[in-house]
Coordinates of C-alpha atoms and ligand atoms in Angstrom, one line a residue:
X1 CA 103.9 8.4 53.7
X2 CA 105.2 7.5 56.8
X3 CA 107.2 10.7 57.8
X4 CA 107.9 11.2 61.6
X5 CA 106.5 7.5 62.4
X6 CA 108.6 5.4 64.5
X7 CA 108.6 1.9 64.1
X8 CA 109.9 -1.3 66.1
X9 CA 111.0 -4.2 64.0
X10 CA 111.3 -7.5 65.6
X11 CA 113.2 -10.0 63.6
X12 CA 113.5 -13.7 65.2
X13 CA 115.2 -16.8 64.1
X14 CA 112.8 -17.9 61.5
X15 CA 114.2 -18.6 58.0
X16 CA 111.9 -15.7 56.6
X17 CA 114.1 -13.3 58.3
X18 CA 115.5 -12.3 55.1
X19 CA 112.4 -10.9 54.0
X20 CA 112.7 -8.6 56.9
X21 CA 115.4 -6.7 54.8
X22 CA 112.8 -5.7 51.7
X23 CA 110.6 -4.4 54.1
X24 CA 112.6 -2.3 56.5
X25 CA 114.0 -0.6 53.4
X26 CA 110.5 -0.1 52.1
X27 CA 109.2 1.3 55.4
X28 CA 112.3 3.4 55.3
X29 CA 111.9 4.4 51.5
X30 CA 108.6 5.9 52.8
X31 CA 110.9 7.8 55.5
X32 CA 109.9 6.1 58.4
X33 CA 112.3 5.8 61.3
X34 CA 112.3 2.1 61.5
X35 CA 114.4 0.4 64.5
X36 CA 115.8 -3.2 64.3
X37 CA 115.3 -5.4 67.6
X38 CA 116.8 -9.0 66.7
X39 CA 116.7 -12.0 68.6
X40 CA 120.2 -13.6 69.1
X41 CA 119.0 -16.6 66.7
X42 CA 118.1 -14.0 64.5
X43 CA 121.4 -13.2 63.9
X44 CA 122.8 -16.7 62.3
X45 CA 120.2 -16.0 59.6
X46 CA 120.6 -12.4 58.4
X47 CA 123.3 -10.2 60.0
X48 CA 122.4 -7.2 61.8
X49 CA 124.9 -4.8 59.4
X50 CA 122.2 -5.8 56.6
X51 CA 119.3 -3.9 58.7
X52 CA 121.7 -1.0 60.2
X53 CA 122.5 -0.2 56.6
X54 CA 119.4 -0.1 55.3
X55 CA 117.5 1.6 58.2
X56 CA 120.4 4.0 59.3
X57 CA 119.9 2.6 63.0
X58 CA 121.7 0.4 64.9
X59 CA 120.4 -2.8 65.6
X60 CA 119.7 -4.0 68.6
X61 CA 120.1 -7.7 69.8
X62 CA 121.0 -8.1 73.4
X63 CA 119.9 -6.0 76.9
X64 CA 123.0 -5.6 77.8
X65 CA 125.0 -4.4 74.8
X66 CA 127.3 -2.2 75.9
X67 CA 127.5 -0.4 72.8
X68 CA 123.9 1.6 73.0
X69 CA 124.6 4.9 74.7
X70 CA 123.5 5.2 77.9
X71 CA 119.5 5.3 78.6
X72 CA 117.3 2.5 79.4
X73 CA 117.1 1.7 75.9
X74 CA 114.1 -1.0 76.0
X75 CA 111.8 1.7 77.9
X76 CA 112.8 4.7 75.3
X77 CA 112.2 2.6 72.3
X78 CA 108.8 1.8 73.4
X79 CA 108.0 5.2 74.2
X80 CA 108.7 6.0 70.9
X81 CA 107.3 3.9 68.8
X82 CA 103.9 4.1 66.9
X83 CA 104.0 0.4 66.4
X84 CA 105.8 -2.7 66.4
X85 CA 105.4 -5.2 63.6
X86 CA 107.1 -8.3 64.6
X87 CA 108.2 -10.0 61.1
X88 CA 108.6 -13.2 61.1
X89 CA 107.7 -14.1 64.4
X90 CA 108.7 -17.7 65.6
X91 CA 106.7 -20.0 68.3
X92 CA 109.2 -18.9 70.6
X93 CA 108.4 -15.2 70.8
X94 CA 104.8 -15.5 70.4
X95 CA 104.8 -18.0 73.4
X96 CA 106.9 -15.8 75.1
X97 CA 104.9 -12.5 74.5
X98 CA 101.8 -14.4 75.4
X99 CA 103.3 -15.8 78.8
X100 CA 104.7 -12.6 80.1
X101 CA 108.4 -13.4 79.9
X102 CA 110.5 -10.9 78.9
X103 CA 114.5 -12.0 78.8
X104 CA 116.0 -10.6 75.9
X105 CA 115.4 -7.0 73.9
X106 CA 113.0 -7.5 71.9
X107 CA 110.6 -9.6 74.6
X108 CA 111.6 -6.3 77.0
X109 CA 110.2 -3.9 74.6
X110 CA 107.3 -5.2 73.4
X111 CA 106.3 -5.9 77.1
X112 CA 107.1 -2.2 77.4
X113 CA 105.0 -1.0 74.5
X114 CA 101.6 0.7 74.8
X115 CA 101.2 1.1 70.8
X116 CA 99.6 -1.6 68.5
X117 CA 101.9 -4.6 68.2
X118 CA 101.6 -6.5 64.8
X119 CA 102.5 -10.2 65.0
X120 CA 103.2 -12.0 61.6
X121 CA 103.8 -15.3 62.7
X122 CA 106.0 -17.5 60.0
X123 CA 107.2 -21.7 61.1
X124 CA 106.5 -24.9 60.2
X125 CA 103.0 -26.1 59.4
X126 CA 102.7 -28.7 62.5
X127 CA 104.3 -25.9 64.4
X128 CA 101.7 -23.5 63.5
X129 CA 98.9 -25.9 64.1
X130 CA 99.8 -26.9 67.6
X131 CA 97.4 -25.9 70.1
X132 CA 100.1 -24.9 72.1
X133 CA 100.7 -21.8 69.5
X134 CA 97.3 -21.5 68.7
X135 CA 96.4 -20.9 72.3
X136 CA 99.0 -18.7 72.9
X137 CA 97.8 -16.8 70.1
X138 CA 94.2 -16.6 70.9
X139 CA 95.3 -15.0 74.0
X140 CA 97.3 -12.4 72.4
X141 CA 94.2 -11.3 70.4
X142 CA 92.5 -11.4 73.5
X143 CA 94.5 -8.4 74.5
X144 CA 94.8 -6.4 71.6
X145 CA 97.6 -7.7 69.7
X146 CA 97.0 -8.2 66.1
X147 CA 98.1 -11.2 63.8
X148 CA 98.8 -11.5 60.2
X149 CA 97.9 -14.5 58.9
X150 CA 100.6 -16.9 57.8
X151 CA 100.1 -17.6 53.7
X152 CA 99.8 -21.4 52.0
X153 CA 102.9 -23.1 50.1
X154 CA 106.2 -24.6 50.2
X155 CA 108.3 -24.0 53.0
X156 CA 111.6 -23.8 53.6
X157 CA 111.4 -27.6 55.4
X158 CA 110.1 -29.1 52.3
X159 CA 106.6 -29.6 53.5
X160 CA 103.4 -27.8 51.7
X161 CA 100.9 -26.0 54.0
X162 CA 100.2 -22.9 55.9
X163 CA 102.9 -21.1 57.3
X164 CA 104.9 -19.0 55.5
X165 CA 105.6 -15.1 56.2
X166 CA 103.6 -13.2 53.7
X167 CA 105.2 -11.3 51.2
X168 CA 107.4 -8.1 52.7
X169 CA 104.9 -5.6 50.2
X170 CA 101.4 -7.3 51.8
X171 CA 103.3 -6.5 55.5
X172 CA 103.9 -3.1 54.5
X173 CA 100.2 -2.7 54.0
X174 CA 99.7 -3.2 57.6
X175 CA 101.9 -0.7 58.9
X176 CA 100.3 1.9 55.9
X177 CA 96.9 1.2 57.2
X178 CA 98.1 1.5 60.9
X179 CA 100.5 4.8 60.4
X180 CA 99.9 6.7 56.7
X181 CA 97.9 9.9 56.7
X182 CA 95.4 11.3 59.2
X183 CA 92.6 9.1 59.8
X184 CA 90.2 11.7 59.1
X185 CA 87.9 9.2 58.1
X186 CA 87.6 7.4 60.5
X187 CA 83.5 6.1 61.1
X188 CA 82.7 6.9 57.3
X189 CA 81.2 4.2 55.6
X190 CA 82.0 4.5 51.7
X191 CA 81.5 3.0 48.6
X192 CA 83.8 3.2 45.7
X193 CA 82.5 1.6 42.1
X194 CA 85.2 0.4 39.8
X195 CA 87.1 -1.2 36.6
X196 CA 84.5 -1.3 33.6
X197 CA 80.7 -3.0 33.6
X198 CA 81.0 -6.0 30.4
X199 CA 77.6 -6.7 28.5
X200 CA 77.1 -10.2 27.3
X201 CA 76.6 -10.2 23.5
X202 CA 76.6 -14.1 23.4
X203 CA 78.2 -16.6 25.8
X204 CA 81.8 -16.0 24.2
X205 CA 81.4 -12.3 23.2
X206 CA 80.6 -9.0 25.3
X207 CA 80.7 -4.9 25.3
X208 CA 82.6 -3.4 26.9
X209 CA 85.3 -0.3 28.0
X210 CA 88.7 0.6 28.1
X211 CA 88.4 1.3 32.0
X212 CA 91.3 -0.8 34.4
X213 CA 89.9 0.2 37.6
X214 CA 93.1 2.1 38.6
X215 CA 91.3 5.7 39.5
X216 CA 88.4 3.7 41.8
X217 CA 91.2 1.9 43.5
X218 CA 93.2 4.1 44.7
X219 CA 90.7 6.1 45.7
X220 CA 89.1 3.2 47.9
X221 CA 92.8 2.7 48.9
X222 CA 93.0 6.1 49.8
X223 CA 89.7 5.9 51.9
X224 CA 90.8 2.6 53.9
X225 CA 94.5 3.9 54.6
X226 CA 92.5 7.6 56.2
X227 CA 90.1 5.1 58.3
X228 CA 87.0 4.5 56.2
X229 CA 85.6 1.3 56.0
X230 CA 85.7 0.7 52.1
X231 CA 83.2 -1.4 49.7
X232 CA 84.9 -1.6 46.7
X233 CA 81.8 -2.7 43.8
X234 CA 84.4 -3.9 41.3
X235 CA 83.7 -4.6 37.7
X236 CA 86.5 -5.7 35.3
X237 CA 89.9 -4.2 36.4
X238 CA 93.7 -5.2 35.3
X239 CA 94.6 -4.6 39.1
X240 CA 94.2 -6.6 42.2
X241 CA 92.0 -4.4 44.6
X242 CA 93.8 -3.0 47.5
X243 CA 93.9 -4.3 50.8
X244 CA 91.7 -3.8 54.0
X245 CA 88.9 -3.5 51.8
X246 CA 85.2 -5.6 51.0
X247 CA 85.7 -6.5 47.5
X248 CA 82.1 -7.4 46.1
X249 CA 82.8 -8.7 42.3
X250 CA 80.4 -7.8 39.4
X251 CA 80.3 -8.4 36.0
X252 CA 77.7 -6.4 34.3
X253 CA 76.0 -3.2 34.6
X254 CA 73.0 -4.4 36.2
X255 CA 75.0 -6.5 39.2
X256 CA 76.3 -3.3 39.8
X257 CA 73.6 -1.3 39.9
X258 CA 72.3 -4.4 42.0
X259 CA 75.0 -4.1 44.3
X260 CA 75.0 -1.1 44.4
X261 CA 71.2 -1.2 45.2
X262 CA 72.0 -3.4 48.5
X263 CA 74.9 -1.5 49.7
X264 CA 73.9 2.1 49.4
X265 CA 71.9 2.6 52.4
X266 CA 74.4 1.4 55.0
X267 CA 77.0 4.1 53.6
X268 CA 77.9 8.0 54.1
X269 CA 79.8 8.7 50.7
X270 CA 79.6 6.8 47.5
X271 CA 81.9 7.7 44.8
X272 CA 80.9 6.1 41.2
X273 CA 84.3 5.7 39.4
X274 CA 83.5 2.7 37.6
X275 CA 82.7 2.8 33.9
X276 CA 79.4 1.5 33.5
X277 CA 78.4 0.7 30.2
X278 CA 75.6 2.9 29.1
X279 CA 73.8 0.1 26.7
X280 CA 73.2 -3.8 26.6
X281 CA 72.6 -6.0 23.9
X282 CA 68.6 -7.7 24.3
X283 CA 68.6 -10.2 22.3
X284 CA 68.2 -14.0 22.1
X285 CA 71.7 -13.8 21.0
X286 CA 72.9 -13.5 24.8
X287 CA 72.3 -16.9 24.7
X288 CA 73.3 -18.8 22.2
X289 CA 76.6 -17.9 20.2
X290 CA 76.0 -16.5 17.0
X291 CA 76.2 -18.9 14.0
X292 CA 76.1 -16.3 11.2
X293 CA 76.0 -12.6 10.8
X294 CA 72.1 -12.6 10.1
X295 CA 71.9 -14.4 13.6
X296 CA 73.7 -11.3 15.4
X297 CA 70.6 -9.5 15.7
X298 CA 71.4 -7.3 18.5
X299 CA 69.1 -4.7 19.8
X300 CA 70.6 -2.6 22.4
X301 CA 68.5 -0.9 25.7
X302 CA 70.0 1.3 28.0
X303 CA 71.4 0.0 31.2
X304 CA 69.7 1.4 34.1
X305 CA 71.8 4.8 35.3
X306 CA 73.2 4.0 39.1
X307 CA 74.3 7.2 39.7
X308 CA 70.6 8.6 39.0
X309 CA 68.9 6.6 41.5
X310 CA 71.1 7.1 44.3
X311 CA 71.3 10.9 43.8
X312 CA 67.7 10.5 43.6
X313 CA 68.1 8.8 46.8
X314 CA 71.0 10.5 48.0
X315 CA 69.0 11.9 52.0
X316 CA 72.8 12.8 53.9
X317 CA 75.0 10.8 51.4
X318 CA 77.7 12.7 49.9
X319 CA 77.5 11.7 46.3
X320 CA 80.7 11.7 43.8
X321 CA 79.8 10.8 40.2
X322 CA 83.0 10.9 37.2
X323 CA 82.4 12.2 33.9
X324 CA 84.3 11.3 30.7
X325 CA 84.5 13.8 28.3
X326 CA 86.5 14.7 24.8
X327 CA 84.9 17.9 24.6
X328 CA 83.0 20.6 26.2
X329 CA 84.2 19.0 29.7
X330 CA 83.3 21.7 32.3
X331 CA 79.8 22.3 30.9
X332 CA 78.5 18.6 30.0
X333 CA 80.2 17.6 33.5
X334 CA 78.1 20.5 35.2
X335 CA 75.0 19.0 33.6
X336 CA 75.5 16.0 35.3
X337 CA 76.0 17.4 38.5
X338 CA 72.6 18.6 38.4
X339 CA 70.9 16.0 36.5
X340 CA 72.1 13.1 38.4
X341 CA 71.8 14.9 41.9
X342 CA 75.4 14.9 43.1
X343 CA 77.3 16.6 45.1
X344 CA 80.5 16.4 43.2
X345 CA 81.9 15.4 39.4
X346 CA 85.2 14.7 38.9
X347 CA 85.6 15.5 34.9
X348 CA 88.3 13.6 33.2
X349 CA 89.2 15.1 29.5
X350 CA 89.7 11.9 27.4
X351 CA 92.3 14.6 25.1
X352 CA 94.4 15.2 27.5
X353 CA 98.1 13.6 27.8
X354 CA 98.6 11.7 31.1
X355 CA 94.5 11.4 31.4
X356 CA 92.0 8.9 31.4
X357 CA 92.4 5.0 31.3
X358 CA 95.1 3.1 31.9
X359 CA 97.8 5.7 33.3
X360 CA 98.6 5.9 36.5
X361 CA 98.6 9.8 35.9
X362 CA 95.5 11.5 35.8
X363 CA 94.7 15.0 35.2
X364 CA 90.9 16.0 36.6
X365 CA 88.5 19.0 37.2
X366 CA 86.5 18.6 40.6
X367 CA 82.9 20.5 40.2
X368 CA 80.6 21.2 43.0
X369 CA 77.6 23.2 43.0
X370 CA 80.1 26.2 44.3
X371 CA 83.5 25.3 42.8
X372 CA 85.2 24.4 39.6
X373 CA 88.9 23.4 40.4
X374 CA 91.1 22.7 37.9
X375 CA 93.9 20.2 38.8
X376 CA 97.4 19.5 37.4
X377 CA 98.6 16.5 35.9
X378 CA 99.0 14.1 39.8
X379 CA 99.3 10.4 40.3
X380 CA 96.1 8.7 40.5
X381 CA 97.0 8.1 44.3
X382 CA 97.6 12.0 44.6
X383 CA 94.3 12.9 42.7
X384 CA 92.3 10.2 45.1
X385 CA 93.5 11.9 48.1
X386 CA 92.7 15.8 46.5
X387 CA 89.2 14.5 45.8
X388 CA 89.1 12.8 49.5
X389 CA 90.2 16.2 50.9
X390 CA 87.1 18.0 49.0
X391 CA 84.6 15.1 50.0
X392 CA 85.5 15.3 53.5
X393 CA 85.4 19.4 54.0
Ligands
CTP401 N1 76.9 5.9 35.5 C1 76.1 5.1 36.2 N2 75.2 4.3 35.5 C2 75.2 4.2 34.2 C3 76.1 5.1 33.4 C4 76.9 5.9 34.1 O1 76.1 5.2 37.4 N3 74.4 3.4 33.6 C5 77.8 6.8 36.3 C6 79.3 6.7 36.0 O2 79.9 5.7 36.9 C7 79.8 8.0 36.2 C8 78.7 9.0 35.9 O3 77.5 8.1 35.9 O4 80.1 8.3 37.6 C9 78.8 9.6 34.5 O5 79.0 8.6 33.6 P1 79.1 9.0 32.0 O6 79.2 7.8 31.2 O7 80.2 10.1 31.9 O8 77.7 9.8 31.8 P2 76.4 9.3 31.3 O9 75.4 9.7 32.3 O10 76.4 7.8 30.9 O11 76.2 10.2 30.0 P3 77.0 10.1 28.6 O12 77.6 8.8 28.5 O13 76.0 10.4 27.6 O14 78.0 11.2 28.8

């Protein structure tokens, strides 16, 4: 994901340091060329033989090591680099970013830098707090540099409160959305529905599917990390939603459409991968939980069809409907191309191994009105990004 990307980590004397390991090697599992620039206090919490091992680099701690080969190494570093993600960052270096000094490497080379500079700042609660820190990071956002905010809990001092370097996985998200893929996207507005719609039977009982969201997810991940800016309408999903994204909960079919409804118009492409339930019980039922079997009289109605009315309403939208099938897939997924106004069905064959709900394989067909392609079995992250590629030619 992260192939020819350069990135600067800075590392300073914050206990967290020794999450910085997990995510170097994570940024450099995704074959990113990931340099080490340590602060000298750094050091007496992680050693820097941890980071060259597991980046291939040498670390670098002081202007003046003699070691480095001969280049003005602060200057060529920053050249380089797509970004620098400063993880954990203490008081000290934020103060001293925001202040202009620049006495050790890793102060040098940011000052050096002209690519986005990520600053994750992890210390002590009161530290944190001070207005001193604050101030100095209000300023930094004044010119561009970008903050990840600190996380809630128990820190390494004992005390409870905000502070504490977010987990090396929720960093890594940063540098995906700042560095992964081609933001070919970039200025589309879309909408991704997800996980599966649940119709109330009673207060304790309700209808639903075997959907988990995973297919709408990572195609609203997909979106966010090629630049879109991503509504995610999410019903019921086993997965947290992805990151960088407006998450808009909904329970059942009709606070979807509803959502839906109010969403739509301020969007370029809406891709309906949720699976709404097609009926709802109407019945006084709903209400009250059912006492005997005679009392569970439940009528059913059908849930108003989302996809319908927006193809209906579609003007310059590019519409992208799913279609689950167990047989006759290409032609009952070509009716609904037509019959619900889309521009594109992606047909899933429920009979298929390594399809459907649940796996994070997925094997689909993508129809247009000109195409039928026929895909092999892919990731779900692999099939997003196939079905992105169409959507966006
Ligand atoms: N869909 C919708 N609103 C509904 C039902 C379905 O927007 N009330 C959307 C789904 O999100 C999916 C597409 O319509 O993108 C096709 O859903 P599917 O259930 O396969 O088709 P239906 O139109 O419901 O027809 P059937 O269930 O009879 O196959």
């Amino acid at each position: 994901m992260l192939t020819g990307k350069t990135v600067i980590m800075g590392v300073t004397g914050s206990i967290a340091a020794y999450k910085a390991a997990t995510l170097a090697h994570m940024l450099k599992k995704q074959n990113c060329d990931v340099n080490v620039i340590m602060t000298k206090n750094a050091t007496e919490i992680i050693a820097p033989l941890t980071f060259e091992r597991l980046t291939g680099n040498k670390c670098i701690i002081d202007t003046f090591d003699k070691n480095i080969q001969y280049e003005v190494k602060h200057i060529s570093l920053a050249k380089k680099a797509d970004m620098v993600i400063i993880a954990p960052a203490t008081a000290n270096i934020i103060g001293k970013i925001a202040n202009g000094i620049a006495d050790d490497m890793l102060s040098t080379t940011v000052m050096a830098c002209r690519c986005p500079v990520y600053i994750s700042p992890a210390m002590n609660t009161s530290m944190y707090e001070n207005p001193i820190v604050q101030s100095n990071i209000e300023k930094l956002k004044s010119f561009g540099y970008k903050f990840i905010e600190p996380t809630e809990g128990l820190l390494a001092c004992g005390d409870i409160g905000k502070g504490k370097m977010p987990e090396p996985e929720d960093i890594a998200e940063y540098v995906y959305k700042e560095l992964a893929f081609n933001k070919d996207m970039s200025g589309k507005k879309v909408i991704v529905t997800s996980g599966a719609t649940m119709e109330a039977i009673d207060p304790v009982r309700y209808i639903t599917n075997h959907s988990t969201g995973k297919m709408g997810c990572a195609i609203a991940r997909a979106a966010m990390q090629r630049g879109a800016e991503v509504t995610l309408i999410a019903g019921h999903m086993d997965i947290a939603p992805p990151p960088f994204v407006k998450v808009i909960d909904v329970k059942s079919s009709e606070d979807m459409y509803n959502a839906v409804i109010s969403e739509y118009k301020n969007s370029n492409i809406i891709v309906m991968a949720a699976a709404v339930a097609d009926y709802t019980p109407v019945t006084a039922a709903k209400n009250k939980i059912k006492k005997s079997d005679s009392d569970m009289d439940i009528s059913l109605k059908r849930t108003n069809d989302i996809l319908k009315y927006i193809g209906e309403n579609k003007e310059d939208r590019y519409i992208c409907g799913f279609s689950m099938e167990t047989e006759n897939l290409i032609e009952n997924s070509a009716k609904k191309l037509k019959s619900k106004n889309a521009d594109m069905i992606v047909a899933n064959n429920l009979n298929v191994k390594g399809a459907g709900f649940g796996t994070d394989t997925n094997v689909i067909t993508i129809i247009t009105e000109n195409d039928t392609i026929e895909l092999p079995i892919m990731s779900k992250d692999e099939a997003a990004h196939r079905i992105l590629d169409i959507i966006i030619s």
